[in-house]
Structures are given as structure tokens and as C-alpha cells.
């Protein structure tokens, strides 16, 4: 597969064309941003870790009936993926209160939710990704009801599979973000699934093992990324 023209550069990844119009190459950078890119930095070897972790987790959720854009990891920082027309939505699943949810409702971080909560926000950096409801998504034609049903079903499957997987590794899956897109009329899970887009706490010590170490200047960022990578990849 030949690496073609760069078609998109995001905060953490770059997308390139390949010689197959249905397939893109996704390149993982070490650049880290937080708070809508107001905080910027580098996490050494984050791209390598996120590429490896995403491969393992995409394969895991495929086994649970979730169709994804993942095809193959081809190098340290590159994977081949199916080309998606991304829905302009961020889908957030929460098992415990943390981050924005704690702030929004004035709650302690760590409260276990009676049931998982799914939230949607409109992907629009200039607006700070505002939260939206399903009626907004339907009325603004960002997705159809059938697409939303698929997104909700897939998000629940991902949550069940990852919660179980991380629990076995001694980690609590607090929350995570997913993105979905259309490929040949079908909804697929896209983007990445890694420590940049999840909150993971050590079950015993409640130590934060994810991007919050960077967001909140907690130190030991690289070490936490490497540790989760070792646990996920079974090294
Ligand atoms: P959330 O608490 O909504 O926001 P923040 O991380 O700013 O406190 O985040 C919930 C989860 O979703 C968390 O694991 C981080 C992830 N997430 C992203 O990966 N990208 C995003 O743009 C947002 C808003 C959240």
C-alpha cells in the first residue's frame, strides 16, 4: 500500500491517501493537546503506544460485534483504516463521574453511576464541542435515527467489552470518547481507542493512568502510557 497525499492533520493524528480510494493511512503523532487545544505539549512515544493500544482494542470490540474502520497496523505509528465520512459527533460513555460531568453538575469525581450514561457533543472546535441531544442530531440531520440506534448499540458493546477487559488488568474504565462514520452506507467505529480518549484508574490505588496526567500536570505521563500499553498488549 503506497502512502499518498496528506488529506487531514488533526491534533493527534494525520490522515494520508493510499493507492486504494477506500483506504486511508492513519499516522499517530506524539503531540498532545487538552482543553480544546489551549494546552499543548508532547508525550514522548505516545503515537507508538496509541497505535498499538488502538489495534488491540479495535480487534477486541470487533469480536463483540462492533464494526470498525481498523484494517491493519503497518508500522510503529501507522495503521490502515477504511475511509469514513465522519459524523460530526463525539460520543462519550461514562461509568463514573469525572471531568466535565463532575464540573457541570458539581459532583465528586469517582461516583459510580447507577447505569452508564451516553452523551453526544457536536464536533466543532470553535464552539468548544457543545453537548447536544438526540432530537438536535435528528433535527439538524447530523445522523438518522437508524444511525443513532447503531451508534448507541455499538457504544454499549464497546463499553461492556472494554470495562471487562480493563477490569481483568486491574484498571477501572471511568469514561471514554468514540467517533463514528459512514463507509459505503454502513456505520463504523472510527478514530482511535487509547489513553488519550479514555479515563483509566488503577483499581487498587485509584491512580490516574491516562491523559489526565498531562491535562492536570500530575507527572509520570510517559510512564503511565507505557504501563497501560504493556497491560493492554500483554507484554
Ligand atoms: P469529558 O469529561 O467530557 O471532558 P474532559 O476530558 O475535557 O474533562 O471527557 C470524557 C471522556 O472523553 C474522557 O475520557 C476524555 C474523552 N474526551 C476526548 O477524548 N476528547 C474530547 O474532545 C472530549 C470532550 C472528551
mmCIF file of C-alpha atoms and ligand atoms in Angstrom:
data_model
loop_
_atom_site.group_PDB
_atom_site.id
_atom_site.type_symbol
_atom_site.label_atom_id
_atom_site.label_comp_id
_atom_site.label_asym_id
_atom_site.label_seq_id
_atom_site.Cartn_x
_atom_site.Cartn_y
_atom_site.Cartn_z
ATOM 1 C CA UNK A 1 0.000 0.000 0.000
ATOM 2 C CA UNK A 2 1.570 3.311 -1.106
ATOM 3 C CA UNK A 3 1.372 6.353 1.208
ATOM 4 C CA UNK A 4 -0.205 9.185 -0.792
ATOM 5 C CA UNK A 5 -1.139 12.802 -0.228
ATOM 6 C CA UNK A 6 -1.878 14.099 3.272
ATOM 7 C CA UNK A 7 -5.600 14.858 3.424
ATOM 8 C CA UNK A 8 -6.055 15.912 7.049
ATOM 9 C CA UNK A 9 -3.975 16.839 10.070
ATOM 10 C CA UNK A 10 -5.640 16.752 13.473
ATOM 11 C CA UNK A 11 -4.336 17.340 16.972
ATOM 12 C CA UNK A 12 -3.020 13.788 17.453
ATOM 13 C CA UNK A 13 -3.156 12.154 14.025
ATOM 14 C CA UNK A 14 -2.535 12.706 10.325
ATOM 15 C CA UNK A 15 -4.522 11.011 7.559
ATOM 16 C CA UNK A 16 -2.973 10.139 4.184
ATOM 17 C CA UNK A 17 -4.494 8.795 0.993
ATOM 18 C CA UNK A 18 -3.330 5.414 -0.277
ATOM 19 C CA UNK A 19 -3.491 3.888 -3.770
ATOM 20 C CA UNK A 20 -6.898 2.473 -2.787
ATOM 21 C CA UNK A 21 -9.572 5.219 -2.632
ATOM 22 C CA UNK A 22 -11.483 3.313 0.084
ATOM 23 C CA UNK A 23 -8.453 3.035 2.386
ATOM 24 C CA UNK A 24 -6.579 5.709 4.356
ATOM 25 C CA UNK A 25 -3.361 5.606 6.336
ATOM 26 C CA UNK A 26 -3.701 6.951 9.887
ATOM 27 C CA UNK A 27 -0.431 8.255 11.407
ATOM 28 C CA UNK A 28 -0.181 8.753 15.202
ATOM 29 C CA UNK A 29 1.785 11.808 16.449
ATOM 30 C CA UNK A 30 3.291 12.480 19.883
ATOM 31 C CA UNK A 31 1.557 15.894 20.062
ATOM 32 C CA UNK A 32 -0.821 16.246 22.972
ATOM 33 C CA UNK A 33 -3.487 18.885 23.481
ATOM 34 C CA UNK A 34 -6.098 19.457 26.164
ATOM 35 C CA UNK A 35 -8.887 21.900 26.978
ATOM 36 C CA UNK A 36 -9.764 22.423 23.321
ATOM 37 C CA UNK A 37 -6.052 22.853 22.388
ATOM 38 C CA UNK A 38 -5.438 25.685 24.903
ATOM 39 C CA UNK A 39 -2.812 23.413 26.491
ATOM 40 C CA UNK A 40 -0.240 21.889 24.144
ATOM 41 C CA UNK A 41 2.689 19.565 24.656
ATOM 42 C CA UNK A 42 4.409 16.359 23.648
ATOM 43 C CA UNK A 43 4.183 12.930 25.235
ATOM 44 C CA UNK A 44 7.284 11.018 24.115
ATOM 45 C CA UNK A 45 6.330 7.908 22.077
ATOM 46 C CA UNK A 46 2.587 8.489 22.627
ATOM 47 C CA UNK A 47 1.964 7.873 18.927
ATOM 48 C CA UNK A 48 3.562 4.434 19.088
ATOM 49 C CA UNK A 49 1.643 3.500 22.247
ATOM 50 C CA UNK A 50 -1.717 4.777 20.960
ATOM 51 C CA UNK A 51 -1.300 2.946 17.642
ATOM 52 C CA UNK A 52 -0.572 -0.359 19.416
ATOM 53 C CA UNK A 53 -3.300 0.054 22.043
ATOM 54 C CA UNK A 54 -5.855 1.073 19.396
ATOM 55 C CA UNK A 55 -5.030 -2.040 17.340
ATOM 56 C CA UNK A 56 -5.634 -4.363 20.303
ATOM 57 C CA UNK A 57 -8.842 -2.595 21.347
ATOM 58 C CA UNK A 58 -10.288 -2.358 17.812
ATOM 59 C CA UNK A 59 -9.749 -6.124 17.443
ATOM 60 C CA UNK A 60 -11.317 -6.723 20.851
ATOM 61 C CA UNK A 61 -14.507 -4.793 20.045
ATOM 62 C CA UNK A 62 -14.753 -6.362 16.561
ATOM 63 C CA UNK A 63 -15.009 -9.663 18.455
ATOM 64 C CA UNK A 64 -18.040 -8.209 20.257
ATOM 65 C CA UNK A 65 -19.866 -7.445 17.005
ATOM 66 C CA UNK A 66 -18.774 -3.811 16.587
ATOM 67 C CA UNK A 67 -17.781 -2.970 13.017
ATOM 68 C CA UNK A 68 -14.762 -0.642 12.923
ATOM 69 C CA UNK A 69 -12.629 1.180 10.370
ATOM 70 C CA UNK A 70 -9.484 -0.703 11.504
ATOM 71 C CA UNK A 71 -7.762 -2.860 8.881
ATOM 72 C CA UNK A 72 -4.129 -3.391 9.866
ATOM 73 C CA UNK A 73 -1.295 -1.813 11.854
ATOM 74 C CA UNK A 74 1.560 -1.494 9.375
ATOM 75 C CA UNK A 75 4.295 0.226 11.406
ATOM 76 C CA UNK A 76 5.033 1.756 14.816
ATOM 77 C CA UNK A 77 2.954 4.832 14.102
ATOM 78 C CA UNK A 78 0.756 3.838 11.156
ATOM 79 C CA UNK A 79 -2.413 1.846 10.625
ATOM 80 C CA UNK A 80 -4.600 1.302 7.571
ATOM 81 C CA UNK A 81 -8.261 2.174 8.015
ATOM 82 C CA UNK A 82 -11.401 2.269 5.884
ATOM 83 C CA UNK A 83 -12.224 5.779 4.654
ATOM 84 C CA UNK A 84 -15.112 7.249 6.634
ATOM 85 C CA UNK A 85 -17.441 10.157 6.251
ATOM 86 C CA UNK A 86 -17.210 11.099 9.936
ATOM 87 C CA UNK A 87 -20.447 12.022 11.755
ATOM 88 C CA UNK A 88 -19.912 15.481 13.331
ATOM 89 C CA UNK A 89 -20.384 13.962 16.787
ATOM 90 C CA UNK A 90 -18.321 12.943 19.780
ATOM 91 C CA UNK A 91 -19.921 10.107 21.691
ATOM 92 C CA UNK A 92 -18.982 9.947 25.366
ATOM 93 C CA UNK A 93 -19.737 6.967 27.589
ATOM 94 C CA UNK A 94 -19.431 7.317 31.334
ATOM 95 C CA UNK A 95 -19.386 4.652 34.041
ATOM 96 C CA UNK A 96 -18.292 7.024 36.812
ATOM 97 C CA UNK A 97 -18.482 10.773 37.321
ATOM 98 C CA UNK A 98 -15.324 12.588 36.167
ATOM 99 C CA UNK A 99 -14.104 15.574 34.178
ATOM 100 C CA UNK A 100 -16.771 17.710 32.583
ATOM 101 C CA UNK A 101 -19.603 15.772 34.206
ATOM 102 C CA UNK A 102 -18.206 16.440 37.694
ATOM 103 C CA UNK A 103 -17.843 20.129 36.880
ATOM 104 C CA UNK A 104 -21.210 20.516 35.136
ATOM 105 C CA UNK A 105 -23.270 19.064 37.980
ATOM 106 C CA UNK A 106 -20.970 19.952 40.918
ATOM 107 C CA UNK A 107 -20.257 16.294 41.760
ATOM 108 C CA UNK A 108 -17.265 14.457 43.249
ATOM 109 C CA UNK A 109 -15.124 12.566 40.736
ATOM 110 C CA UNK A 110 -15.370 8.799 41.119
ATOM 111 C CA UNK A 111 -19.085 8.389 41.951
ATOM 112 C CA UNK A 112 -20.262 5.137 40.336
ATOM 113 C CA UNK A 113 -23.259 5.778 38.068
ATOM 114 C CA UNK A 114 -26.307 3.529 38.531
ATOM 115 C CA UNK A 115 -26.118 2.849 34.804
ATOM 116 C CA UNK A 116 -23.721 4.019 32.065
ATOM 117 C CA UNK A 117 -24.525 7.426 30.586
ATOM 118 C CA UNK A 118 -24.117 8.195 26.884
ATOM 119 C CA UNK A 119 -23.628 11.828 25.814
ATOM 120 C CA UNK A 120 -23.258 13.453 22.421
ATOM 121 C CA UNK A 121 -21.452 16.621 21.523
ATOM 122 C CA UNK A 122 -21.246 18.497 18.258
ATOM 123 C CA UNK A 123 -17.691 18.322 16.871
ATOM 124 C CA UNK A 124 -16.902 21.982 16.401
ATOM 125 C CA UNK A 125 -13.657 23.231 17.972
ATOM 126 C CA UNK A 126 -14.601 26.925 17.527
ATOM 127 C CA UNK A 127 -17.671 26.309 19.711
ATOM 128 C CA UNK A 128 -15.889 24.069 22.234
ATOM 129 C CA UNK A 129 -17.813 20.930 21.144
ATOM 130 C CA UNK A 130 -21.187 21.792 22.755
ATOM 131 C CA UNK A 131 -23.319 18.977 24.155
ATOM 132 C CA UNK A 132 -26.360 18.085 22.037
ATOM 133 C CA UNK A 133 -29.366 15.813 22.451
ATOM 134 C CA UNK A 134 -30.684 13.161 20.051
ATOM 135 C CA UNK A 135 -33.552 15.488 18.957
ATOM 136 C CA UNK A 136 -30.903 18.076 17.962
ATOM 137 C CA UNK A 137 -28.980 15.459 15.962
ATOM 138 C CA UNK A 138 -32.138 14.355 14.116
ATOM 139 C CA UNK A 139 -33.468 17.882 13.511
ATOM 140 C CA UNK A 140 -30.124 19.115 12.213
ATOM 141 C CA UNK A 141 -29.707 15.935 10.093
ATOM 142 C CA UNK A 142 -26.293 15.066 11.513
ATOM 143 C CA UNK A 143 -27.417 11.410 11.630
ATOM 144 C CA UNK A 144 -30.585 9.389 11.050
ATOM 145 C CA UNK A 145 -32.493 7.534 13.768
ATOM 146 C CA UNK A 146 -31.188 4.225 12.381
ATOM 147 C CA UNK A 147 -27.618 5.542 12.532
ATOM 148 C CA UNK A 148 -28.094 6.771 16.104
ATOM 149 C CA UNK A 149 -29.507 3.363 17.098
ATOM 150 C CA UNK A 150 -26.375 1.737 15.668
ATOM 151 C CA UNK A 151 -24.079 4.228 17.409
ATOM 152 C CA UNK A 152 -25.797 3.617 20.764
ATOM 153 C CA UNK A 153 -25.715 -0.175 20.343
ATOM 154 C CA UNK A 154 -22.021 -0.134 19.341
ATOM 155 C CA UNK A 155 -21.106 2.255 22.172
ATOM 156 C CA UNK A 156 -22.764 -0.048 24.722
ATOM 157 C CA UNK A 157 -20.946 -3.067 23.282
ATOM 158 C CA UNK A 158 -17.617 -1.213 23.389
ATOM 159 C CA UNK A 159 -18.282 -0.200 26.996
ATOM 160 C CA UNK A 160 -19.118 -3.750 28.084
ATOM 161 C CA UNK A 161 -16.102 -5.253 26.303
ATOM 162 C CA UNK A 162 -13.582 -2.639 27.458
ATOM 163 C CA UNK A 163 -14.886 -2.488 31.049
ATOM 164 C CA UNK A 164 -14.442 -6.259 31.377
ATOM 165 C CA UNK A 165 -11.051 -6.218 29.631
ATOM 166 C CA UNK A 166 -9.617 -3.436 31.809
ATOM 167 C CA UNK A 167 -11.126 -4.870 34.994
ATOM 168 C CA UNK A 168 -9.125 -8.062 34.316
ATOM 169 C CA UNK A 169 -5.998 -5.884 34.013
ATOM 170 C CA UNK A 170 -6.649 -4.139 37.350
ATOM 171 C CA UNK A 171 -7.959 -0.914 35.816
ATOM 172 C CA UNK A 172 -11.282 0.920 36.072
ATOM 173 C CA UNK A 173 -12.719 2.270 32.820
ATOM 174 C CA UNK A 174 -14.177 5.580 34.040
ATOM 175 C CA UNK A 175 -15.244 7.099 30.707
ATOM 176 C CA UNK A 176 -14.243 7.316 27.046
ATOM 177 C CA UNK A 177 -14.964 9.074 23.760
ATOM 178 C CA UNK A 178 -15.806 7.425 20.435
ATOM 179 C CA UNK A 179 -16.293 8.725 16.906
ATOM 180 C CA UNK A 180 -18.278 7.049 14.166
ATOM 181 C CA UNK A 181 -18.554 7.439 10.404
ATOM 182 C CA UNK A 182 -20.225 6.102 7.280
ATOM 183 C CA UNK A 183 -18.426 3.749 4.909
ATOM 184 C CA UNK A 184 -20.419 2.552 1.875
ATOM 185 C CA UNK A 185 -23.674 3.318 3.718
ATOM 186 C CA UNK A 186 -22.656 1.456 6.865
ATOM 187 C CA UNK A 187 -21.830 2.917 10.312
ATOM 188 C CA UNK A 188 -18.327 2.015 11.531
ATOM 189 C CA UNK A 189 -16.439 2.925 14.689
ATOM 190 C CA UNK A 190 -13.561 5.215 13.659
ATOM 191 C CA UNK A 191 -10.791 7.366 15.128
ATOM 192 C CA UNK A 192 -8.768 5.666 17.895
ATOM 193 C CA UNK A 193 -9.358 3.936 21.249
ATOM 194 C CA UNK A 194 -6.477 4.676 23.611
ATOM 195 C CA UNK A 195 -5.357 6.518 26.753
ATOM 196 C CA UNK A 196 -5.887 9.886 25.012
ATOM 197 C CA UNK A 197 -9.611 9.192 24.741
ATOM 198 C CA UNK A 198 -10.327 7.191 27.923
ATOM 199 C CA UNK A 199 -10.049 7.651 31.670
ATOM 200 C CA UNK A 200 -8.422 4.646 33.356
ATOM 201 C CA UNK A 201 -7.787 4.440 37.090
ATOM 202 C CA UNK A 202 -5.771 1.808 38.917
ATOM 203 C CA UNK A 203 -8.289 -0.316 40.860
ATOM 204 C CA UNK A 204 -6.135 -0.587 43.997
ATOM 205 C CA UNK A 205 -4.581 2.874 44.235
ATOM 206 C CA UNK A 206 -7.084 4.886 42.104
ATOM 207 C CA UNK A 207 -4.020 6.384 40.358
ATOM 208 C CA UNK A 208 -4.912 8.075 37.070
ATOM 209 C CA UNK A 209 -3.289 6.141 34.183
ATOM 210 C CA UNK A 210 -4.498 8.272 31.257
ATOM 211 C CA UNK A 211 -4.287 11.699 29.642
ATOM 212 C CA UNK A 212 -5.451 13.393 32.855
ATOM 213 C CA UNK A 213 -1.782 13.070 33.971
ATOM 214 C CA UNK A 214 -0.999 15.511 31.127
ATOM 215 C CA UNK A 215 -4.159 17.651 31.449
ATOM 216 C CA UNK A 216 -3.650 18.174 35.192
ATOM 217 C CA UNK A 217 0.202 18.220 35.308
ATOM 218 C CA UNK A 218 0.342 15.139 37.537
ATOM 219 C CA UNK A 219 3.761 13.980 36.232
ATOM 220 C CA UNK A 220 4.710 10.460 35.145
ATOM 221 C CA UNK A 221 2.781 10.874 31.890
ATOM 222 C CA UNK A 222 5.035 8.758 29.637
ATOM 223 C CA UNK A 223 5.363 6.058 32.306
ATOM 224 C CA UNK A 224 1.574 5.740 32.657
ATOM 225 C CA UNK A 225 1.128 5.489 28.868
ATOM 226 C CA UNK A 226 3.819 2.783 28.695
ATOM 227 C CA UNK A 227 2.342 0.869 31.640
ATOM 228 C CA UNK A 228 -1.160 0.773 30.124
ATOM 229 C CA UNK A 229 0.373 -0.258 26.792
ATOM 230 C CA UNK A 230 2.169 -3.172 28.496
ATOM 231 C CA UNK A 231 -1.042 -4.275 30.228
ATOM 232 C CA UNK A 232 -3.164 -3.986 27.064
ATOM 233 C CA UNK A 233 -0.653 -5.659 24.752
ATOM 234 C CA UNK A 234 0.235 -8.329 27.337
ATOM 235 C CA UNK A 235 3.956 -7.607 27.183
HETATM 236 P P1 LIG B 1 -15.115 14.864 29.491
HETATM 237 O O1 LIG B 1 -15.176 14.651 30.956
HETATM 238 O O2 LIG B 1 -16.404 15.126 28.791
HETATM 239 O O3 LIG B 1 -14.187 16.088 29.117
HETATM 240 P P2 LIG B 1 -12.737 16.460 29.673
HETATM 241 O O4 LIG B 1 -11.836 15.355 29.247
HETATM 242 O O5 LIG B 1 -12.458 17.763 28.977
HETATM 243 O O6 LIG B 1 -12.856 16.583 31.156
HETATM 244 O O7 LIG B 1 -14.397 13.613 28.816
HETATM 245 C C1 LIG B 1 -14.951 12.322 28.903
HETATM 246 C C2 LIG B 1 -14.016 11.343 28.240
HETATM 247 O O8 LIG B 1 -13.945 11.547 26.852
HETATM 248 C C3 LIG B 1 -12.577 11.427 28.744
HETATM 249 O O9 LIG B 1 -12.066 10.105 28.857
HETATM 250 C C4 LIG B 1 -11.841 12.166 27.678
HETATM 251 C C5 LIG B 1 -12.627 11.870 26.426
HETATM 252 N N1 LIG B 1 -12.685 13.018 25.507
HETATM 253 C C6 LIG B 1 -11.892 13.029 24.366
HETATM 254 O O10 LIG B 1 -11.145 12.080 24.088
HETATM 255 N N2 LIG B 1 -11.966 14.109 23.527
HETATM 256 C C7 LIG B 1 -12.765 15.171 23.751
HETATM 257 O O11 LIG B 1 -12.785 16.144 22.945
HETATM 258 C C8 LIG B 1 -13.586 15.153 24.943
HETATM 259 C C9 LIG B 1 -14.505 16.294 25.255
HETATM 260 C C10 LIG B 1 -13.510 14.064 25.777
#
